Every structure is written in C-alpha cells, then in structure tokens.
Amino acid sequence: MKLLPTLPAGSKANALVAYRNSQREHQHTVVLIAGYLTSVKVYSQVIQNFSVVRHARIVQPGDTTSFQYSFTPDPLLEPTDYNLILGLYFHDNVTNNTYFVTAFNDTVSVDESLETDPRTILTYLTLFCLFGGAAYFLALKLGFVAFLKAKRAGGSSGRRVEVGTKGEGYDPDYISSEHYKYKEALLQRNSSSSPSKKKKKL
C-alpha cells in the first residue's frame, strides 16, 4: 500500500524544488515557482492555486539549483486526496521562450485543519445550547427545578434574625457570648433602678 504525503489543511507546508539545466549552450533563467491542487479524478479541475513566487536566478548549462517553496492548503478544504503539482517557469536565452517544468506531480492527502476555525466554534456552541435547553426541559418536566426553588426558599425563610431596640435586624450568629452577658446585666440593672409605679387611690 502506497503511503501518501499528508498535508494538514490550514497549515503551511514547505517544499524543496530542484532544477537542473541539461541543455548545452543554453542559459536558463528561473522566473516563477508555482503550485496548485487539482481533483484526483479530473486533473483539469483546479481546486486551489497557491501563491506564485518570483525569481530571477540564472542557471548555467549543466548546473543544478534548488528553491524553497512554501504553500498553505485552504483550512476549509474537504479532507480527502488531491493531486499536487509543483513546478517552475524558466526563460531560455537562446529560443527566447518561457517553459513550465513540473517538479512534483503526485497524489497527496489533506487532513482536517489543526486549528479551530469559526465554523467549528459555532457548531460546538450550537450543540451546547441545544443540549443545555434539552437538559433544562427534562429537569422541568421531572420537577427538579421546582424542588430546587422550594429548597432555596425554605432555607432563606428559616434563618433566625433578632430585632434590636431601634428595629434594626441583626444576625445572632455574629454576636459573641460576652455581649449577651453584658446585655442581660444591663437589662437587670435598668429594671432594678427604675421606680415602681404608684397605685391610684380609689
């Protein structure tokens, strides 16, 4: 089984394009490097054109040179097999013509994008909202929501709060025992020092 080169969609790929001038007495000048993806079944159907890189490198007869070429498959590409073509254009100084030479022409596999695109985020958000709505509706049908509301209301109403002389409420949990003793002693002293009311004569 042939292992295909794998390209993650949305991630930059690097290729080394080599070229050798095998024509005697012909000087070549590499002017462009390009690449594109086509359908595996229909080679004339271009799926994506990659960026064109301009050069002006002279290659003498018998010399070999290489170029670094980077390209990025579209992150929205369907994960499947494609045909990748990488090549360069060179100018012949004798014939004064420009030719295209293929450096790579084979099938590659494009995988899912390694990055999270906005469409994927929106899909997950929609699924989360649908799941949350379904869970709330189910809890409402089973009476779980009403049970939580009743429990919360009962817990808040059962709290003991005392009211002071000025009508201000306070929580006895925050009052120390020393303050209670001082309060009782003060009440006893006030009750003993206050004059008793005289009875009216008939």
CSV table of C-alpha atoms in Angstrom, one decimal:
chain,number,residue,atom,x,y,z
A,1,MET,CA,0.0,0.0,0.0
A,2,LYS,CA,1.4,3.4,-1.0
A,3,LEU,CA,1.7,5.9,1.8
A,4,LEU,CA,0.6,9.3,0.6
A,5,PRO,CA,2.2,12.6,1.8
A,6,THR,CA,-0.1,14.2,4.3
A,7,LEU,CA,-0.8,18.0,4.4
A,8,PRO,CA,-2.9,19.4,7.3
A,9,ALA,CA,-5.4,21.9,6.0
A,10,GLY,CA,-4.7,25.4,7.1
A,11,SER,CA,-1.0,24.7,8.0
A,12,LYS,CA,2.0,25.9,6.0
A,13,ALA,CA,3.9,23.2,4.1
A,14,ASN,CA,7.5,23.6,2.8
A,15,ALA,CA,8.9,22.0,-0.4
A,16,LEU,CA,12.3,22.0,-1.9
A,17,VAL,CA,12.1,22.4,-5.7
A,18,ALA,CA,15.3,21.4,-7.5
A,19,TYR,CA,16.1,22.2,-11.2
A,20,ARG,CA,19.0,21.2,-13.5
A,21,ASN,CA,19.8,22.8,-16.8
A,22,SER,CA,20.7,19.9,-19.1
A,23,GLN,CA,20.8,21.9,-22.3
A,24,ARG,CA,24.2,22.7,-23.7
A,25,GLU,CA,24.9,26.3,-24.6
A,26,HIS,CA,21.5,27.3,-23.3
A,27,GLN,CA,21.3,29.7,-20.4
A,28,HIS,CA,18.1,29.4,-18.4
A,29,THR,CA,16.7,32.0,-16.0
A,30,VAL,CA,14.1,30.7,-13.4
A,31,VAL,CA,11.4,33.4,-13.2
A,32,LEU,CA,8.5,31.8,-11.3
A,33,ILE,CA,7.7,29.0,-8.9
A,34,ALA,CA,4.1,28.0,-8.6
A,35,GLY,CA,1.8,25.2,-7.2
A,36,TYR,CA,-1.8,24.1,-7.2
A,37,LEU,CA,-4.2,21.4,-6.2
A,38,THR,CA,-6.4,19.5,-8.6
A,39,SER,CA,-9.0,16.8,-8.4
A,40,VAL,CA,-7.6,13.3,-8.5
A,41,LYS,CA,-10.3,12.2,-11.0
A,42,VAL,CA,-10.2,15.4,-13.1
A,43,TYR,CA,-6.8,16.9,-13.5
A,44,SER,CA,-8.1,19.9,-15.3
A,45,GLN,CA,-10.2,20.9,-12.4
A,46,VAL,CA,-8.1,23.2,-10.2
A,47,ILE,CA,-9.2,23.1,-6.6
A,48,GLN,CA,-6.7,25.7,-5.2
A,49,ASN,CA,-4.0,27.9,-6.6
A,50,PHE,CA,-1.0,28.6,-4.3
A,51,SER,CA,1.0,31.8,-4.2
A,52,VAL,CA,3.4,32.5,-7.0
A,53,VAL,CA,7.0,33.3,-6.0
A,54,ARG,CA,9.1,35.4,-8.4
A,55,HIS,CA,12.7,34.7,-9.1
A,56,ALA,CA,15.4,35.8,-11.5
A,57,ARG,CA,18.1,33.1,-10.9
A,58,ILE,CA,20.4,32.3,-13.8
A,59,VAL,CA,21.2,28.6,-14.3
A,60,GLN,CA,24.2,27.8,-16.5
A,61,PRO,CA,24.3,24.7,-18.7
A,62,GLY,CA,24.9,21.6,-16.5
A,63,ASP,CA,24.3,23.4,-13.3
A,64,THR,CA,21.7,22.4,-10.6
A,65,THR,CA,19.9,24.8,-8.2
A,66,SER,CA,17.1,24.5,-5.7
A,67,PHE,CA,14.4,26.7,-4.3
A,68,GLN,CA,12.4,26.8,-1.1
A,69,TYR,CA,8.7,27.0,-1.7
A,70,SER,CA,6.0,27.3,0.9
A,71,PHE,CA,2.3,26.9,0.4
A,72,THR,CA,-0.8,26.5,2.6
A,73,PRO,CA,-3.8,24.3,1.8
A,74,ASP,CA,-7.1,26.1,2.5
A,75,PRO,CA,-8.4,25.3,6.0
A,76,LEU,CA,-11.9,24.7,4.6
A,77,LEU,CA,-10.7,22.0,2.2
A,78,GLU,CA,-12.6,18.7,2.4
A,79,PRO,CA,-10.3,16.1,4.0
A,80,THR,CA,-9.6,13.8,1.1
A,81,ASP,CA,-7.0,13.0,-1.6
A,82,TYR,CA,-5.9,15.6,-4.1
A,83,ASN,CA,-3.3,15.9,-6.9
A,84,LEU,CA,-0.5,18.3,-6.0
A,85,ILE,CA,1.5,20.0,-8.8
A,86,LEU,CA,4.7,22.0,-8.1
A,87,GLY,CA,6.8,23.5,-10.8
A,88,LEU,CA,8.7,26.4,-12.1
A,89,TYR,CA,8.9,28.6,-15.2
A,90,PHE,CA,12.2,29.3,-16.8
A,91,HIS,CA,13.3,31.5,-19.7
A,92,ASP,CA,15.6,30.2,-22.4
A,93,ASN,CA,18.0,32.8,-23.7
A,94,VAL,CA,18.6,31.0,-27.0
A,95,THR,CA,15.0,30.4,-28.0
A,96,ASN,CA,13.7,33.4,-26.1
A,97,ASN,CA,10.8,31.3,-24.9
A,98,THR,CA,9.4,30.6,-21.4
A,99,TYR,CA,8.7,27.0,-20.4
A,100,PHE,CA,7.0,25.3,-17.4
A,101,VAL,CA,8.8,22.3,-15.8
A,102,THR,CA,7.0,20.1,-13.3
A,103,ALA,CA,9.0,19.3,-10.2
A,104,PHE,CA,6.3,17.3,-8.3
A,105,ASN,CA,3.1,15.8,-9.7
A,106,ASP,CA,1.5,13.2,-7.4
A,107,THR,CA,-1.4,12.4,-5.1
A,108,VAL,CA,-1.4,13.9,-1.6
A,109,SER,CA,-3.8,13.5,1.3
A,110,VAL,CA,-5.2,16.6,3.0
A,111,ASP,CA,-6.2,16.1,6.6
A,112,GLU,CA,-8.5,18.1,8.9
A,113,SER,CA,-7.3,21.5,10.0
A,114,LEU,CA,-5.2,21.6,13.2
A,115,GLU,CA,-6.7,25.0,14.0
A,116,THR,CA,-10.2,25.7,15.2
A,117,ASP,CA,-12.0,27.8,12.7
A,118,PRO,CA,-15.1,30.0,13.4
A,119,ARG,CA,-17.4,27.5,11.8
A,120,THR,CA,-16.3,24.7,14.1
A,121,ILE,CA,-16.7,27.0,17.2
A,122,LEU,CA,-20.2,28.0,16.1
A,123,THR,CA,-21.1,24.3,15.6
A,124,TYR,CA,-19.9,23.4,19.1
A,125,LEU,CA,-21.7,26.4,20.6
A,126,THR,CA,-25.0,25.4,18.9
A,127,LEU,CA,-24.7,21.9,20.2
A,128,PHE,CA,-24.0,23.1,23.7
A,129,CYS,CA,-27.1,25.4,23.7
A,130,LEU,CA,-29.3,22.6,22.3
A,131,PHE,CA,-28.0,20.2,25.0
A,132,GLY,CA,-28.5,22.8,27.8
A,133,GLY,CA,-32.1,23.5,26.6
A,134,ALA,CA,-32.9,19.8,26.5
A,135,ALA,CA,-31.5,19.2,29.9
A,136,TYR,CA,-33.5,22.2,31.4
A,137,PHE,CA,-36.7,21.0,29.8
A,138,LEU,CA,-36.2,17.5,31.1
A,139,ALA,CA,-35.5,18.8,34.6
A,140,LEU,CA,-38.6,21.0,34.4
A,141,LYS,CA,-40.7,18.0,33.4
A,142,LEU,CA,-39.4,15.9,36.3
A,143,GLY,CA,-40.0,18.6,38.8
A,144,PHE,CA,-36.3,19.0,39.7
A,145,VAL,CA,-36.3,22.8,39.0
A,146,ALA,CA,-39.3,23.3,41.3
A,147,PHE,CA,-37.6,21.3,44.0
A,148,LEU,CA,-34.5,23.4,43.9
A,149,LYS,CA,-36.6,26.6,44.1
A,150,ALA,CA,-38.6,25.3,47.1
A,151,LYS,CA,-35.4,24.3,48.9
A,152,ARG,CA,-33.8,27.7,48.3
A,153,ALA,CA,-36.9,29.5,49.5
A,154,GLY,CA,-37.1,27.3,52.6
A,155,GLY,CA,-33.5,27.8,53.5
A,156,SER,CA,-33.8,31.6,53.3
A,157,SER,CA,-37.0,31.8,55.4
A,158,GLY,CA,-35.8,29.6,58.2
A,159,ARG,CA,-33.0,31.9,59.2
A,160,ARG,CA,-33.4,33.3,62.7
A,161,VAL,CA,-32.9,37.1,63.0
A,162,GLU,CA,-33.4,39.2,66.1
A,163,VAL,CA,-34.5,42.8,66.2
A,164,GLY,CA,-32.9,45.4,68.3
A,165,THR,CA,-34.5,48.3,70.2
A,166,LYS,CA,-34.3,50.5,67.1
A,167,GLY,CA,-36.0,48.0,64.9
A,168,GLU,CA,-32.8,47.1,63.1
A,169,GLY,CA,-32.3,43.4,62.4
A,170,TYR,CA,-29.1,41.6,63.2
A,171,ASP,CA,-27.9,38.1,62.9
A,172,PRO,CA,-27.3,36.4,66.3
A,173,ASP,CA,-24.6,34.1,64.8
A,174,TYR,CA,-22.3,37.1,64.7
A,175,ILE,CA,-22.9,38.2,68.4
A,176,SER,CA,-20.4,37.0,71.0
A,177,SER,CA,-21.4,35.4,74.3
A,178,GLU,CA,-19.7,38.3,76.2
A,179,HIS,CA,-22.1,40.7,74.5
A,180,TYR,CA,-25.1,38.6,75.6
A,181,LYS,CA,-23.9,38.6,79.2
A,182,TYR,CA,-23.4,42.4,79.1
A,183,LYS,CA,-26.8,42.9,77.6
A,184,GLU,CA,-28.5,40.8,80.3
A,185,ALA,CA,-26.7,42.6,83.1
A,186,LEU,CA,-27.6,46.0,81.6
A,187,LEU,CA,-31.3,45.0,81.4
A,188,GLN,CA,-31.3,43.7,85.1
A,189,ARG,CA,-29.7,47.0,86.3
A,190,ASN,CA,-32.2,49.1,84.4
A,191,SER,CA,-35.1,47.2,85.8
A,192,SER,CA,-33.9,47.4,89.4
A,193,SER,CA,-33.2,51.1,89.3
A,194,SER,CA,-36.5,52.2,87.7
A,195,PRO,CA,-39.1,53.5,90.3
A,196,SER,CA,-42.2,51.4,90.7
A,197,LYS,CA,-45.5,52.9,89.6
A,198,LYS,CA,-47.8,54.1,92.4
A,199,LYS,CA,-51.3,52.7,92.6
A,200,LYS,CA,-54.1,55.2,92.2
A,201,LYS,CA,-56.3,55.8,95.1
A,202,LEU,CA,-60.0,54.9,94.6
